[in-house]
Amino acid sequence: MDRPGFTASLVAGGVAGVSVDLILFPLDTIKTRLQSPQGFYKAGGFYGVYAGVPSTAIGSFPNAAAFFVTYEYVKWILHTDSSSYLMPVTHMLAASVGEVVACLIRVPSEVVKQRAQVSASSGTFHIFSNILCQEGIQGLYRGYKSTVLREIPFSLVQFPLWESLKALWSWRQDHVVDSWQSAVCGAFAGGFAAAVTTPLDVAKTRIMLAKAGSSTASGNILSALHAVWRTQGLSGLFAGVFPRMAAISLGGFIFLGVYDQTRSFLLELGRESP
């Protein structure tokens, strides 16, 4: 990938990530509290829905930038012809590698954010300090495996679906989709992917919020899913599905639309520069 393409993906991904995370933060807080083992109202209900936002504000840009730089770079390395039946596989591989890299930044930010969301009276820095003192760096990466195991299936659904919908729309209208059309495709792809991966999101939330030293805190995603199924059944596995779908559909519209628009603008700017 050439330097202009690398820079465009880096900046566009970061701008898209910050935009969507800050706009949709209240919906994410409500979703986290619905999935909390202590229950929605004990976790804070509708009070303090911006608790934990500093953690998100700090982590959003590098997290999203890392994902899209990796995503575009892997696509460039594999360089599959656009008419090839292997194109969806290329998008799946690129998205999966992107998620593994991005989670190195996302998980510490997510751990601090989610604990702040269910204890709104505690400040973000206080929670961050407590994790470091009590659990060390390992505590910041609690739930890394479960996050990756949530994000990879999500991306395996979302990104090939997004790219396929864009290709279909481009074919129907006989020209490349505009940014708003890419955003609509992103909304559909994101909402569908969000619905089918909700149980994995519930397990990830339980692992991140579990008390240090508990069996759930060990990070075993299957045992976390089994515990939820045993105590709450199917409704527990899909707790928060509607705010998650709403947030990610709207998030997909903003995130992928802003990404396409910003990247196109930056590449155009690079071509015009001497």
JSON list of C-alpha atoms in Angstrom, two decimals, residues 71-72 74-76 78-95 155-156 159-168:
[
{"chain": "A", "resi": 71, "resn": "TYR", "atom": "CA", "xyz": [-7.63, -4.10, 6.90]},
{"chain": "A", "resi": 72, "resn": "GLU", "atom": "CA", "xyz": [-6.54, -2.12, 3.82]},
{"chain": "A", "resi": 74, "resn": "VAL", "atom": "CA", "xyz": [-4.02, -7.10, 4.12]},
{"chain": "A", "resi": 75, "resn": "LYS", "atom": "CA", "xyz": [-6.44, -6.50, 1.21]},
{"chain": "A", "resi": 76, "resn": "TRP", "atom": "CA", "xyz": [-3.56, -4.88, -0.71]},
{"chain": "A", "resi": 78, "resn": "LEU", "atom": "CA", "xyz": [-3.75, -10.43, -1.03]},
{"chain": "A", "resi": 79, "resn": "HIS", "atom": "CA", "xyz": [-4.80, -8.30, -4.04]},
{"chain": "A", "resi": 80, "resn": "THR", "atom": "CA", "xyz": [-7.72, -10.45, -5.21]},
{"chain": "A", "resi": 81, "resn": "ASP", "atom": "CA", "xyz": [-9.36, -9.47, -8.50]},
{"chain": "A", "resi": 82, "resn": "SER", "atom": "CA", "xyz": [-12.69, -7.73, -7.83]},
{"chain": "A", "resi": 83, "resn": "SER", "atom": "CA", "xyz": [-14.56, -10.25, -10.01]},
{"chain": "A", "resi": 84, "resn": "SER", "atom": "CA", "xyz": [-13.03, -13.24, -8.19]},
{"chain": "A", "resi": 85, "resn": "TYR", "atom": "CA", "xyz": [-15.15, -15.53, -6.04]},
{"chain": "A", "resi": 86, "resn": "LEU", "atom": "CA", "xyz": [-12.32, -15.31, -3.49]},
{"chain": "A", "resi": 87, "resn": "MET", "atom": "CA", "xyz": [-13.05, -11.62, -2.80]},
{"chain": "A", "resi": 88, "resn": "PRO", "atom": "CA", "xyz": [-15.31, -12.33, 0.25]},
{"chain": "A", "resi": 89, "resn": "VAL", "atom": "CA", "xyz": [-12.54, -14.57, 1.68]},
{"chain": "A", "resi": 90, "resn": "THR", "atom": "CA", "xyz": [-10.06, -11.71, 1.24]},
{"chain": "A", "resi": 91, "resn": "HIS", "atom": "CA", "xyz": [-12.39, -9.34, 3.12]},
{"chain": "A", "resi": 92, "resn": "MET", "atom": "CA", "xyz": [-12.88, -11.93, 5.89]},
{"chain": "A", "resi": 93, "resn": "LEU", "atom": "CA", "xyz": [-9.14, -12.47, 6.34]},
{"chain": "A", "resi": 94, "resn": "ALA", "atom": "CA", "xyz": [-8.40, -8.74, 6.23]},
{"chain": "A", "resi": 95, "resn": "ALA", "atom": "CA", "xyz": [-11.11, -7.96, 8.79]},
{"chain": "A", "resi": 155, "resn": "SER", "atom": "CA", "xyz": [-16.26, -8.80, 11.16]},
{"chain": "A", "resi": 156, "resn": "LEU", "atom": "CA", "xyz": [-16.61, -12.07, 9.21]},
{"chain": "A", "resi": 159, "resn": "PHE", "atom": "CA", "xyz": [-17.31, -6.58, 6.20]},
{"chain": "A", "resi": 160, "resn": "PRO", "atom": "CA", "xyz": [-17.97, -9.12, 3.43]},
{"chain": "A", "resi": 161, "resn": "LEU", "atom": "CA", "xyz": [-21.67, -8.17, 3.64]},
{"chain": "A", "resi": 162, "resn": "TRP", "atom": "CA", "xyz": [-20.79, -4.44, 3.48]},
{"chain": "A", "resi": 163, "resn": "GLU", "atom": "CA", "xyz": [-18.47, -4.94, 0.50]},
{"chain": "A", "resi": 164, "resn": "SER", "atom": "CA", "xyz": [-21.03, -7.20, -1.27]},
{"chain": "A", "resi": 165, "resn": "LEU", "atom": "CA", "xyz": [-23.89, -4.73, -0.76]},
{"chain": "A", "resi": 166, "resn": "LYS", "atom": "CA", "xyz": [-21.71, -1.90, -2.12]},
{"chain": "A", "resi": 167, "resn": "ALA", "atom": "CA", "xyz": [-20.72, -4.02, -5.14]},
{"chain": "A", "resi": 168, "resn": "LEU", "atom": "CA", "xyz": [-24.37, -4.94, -5.81]}
]
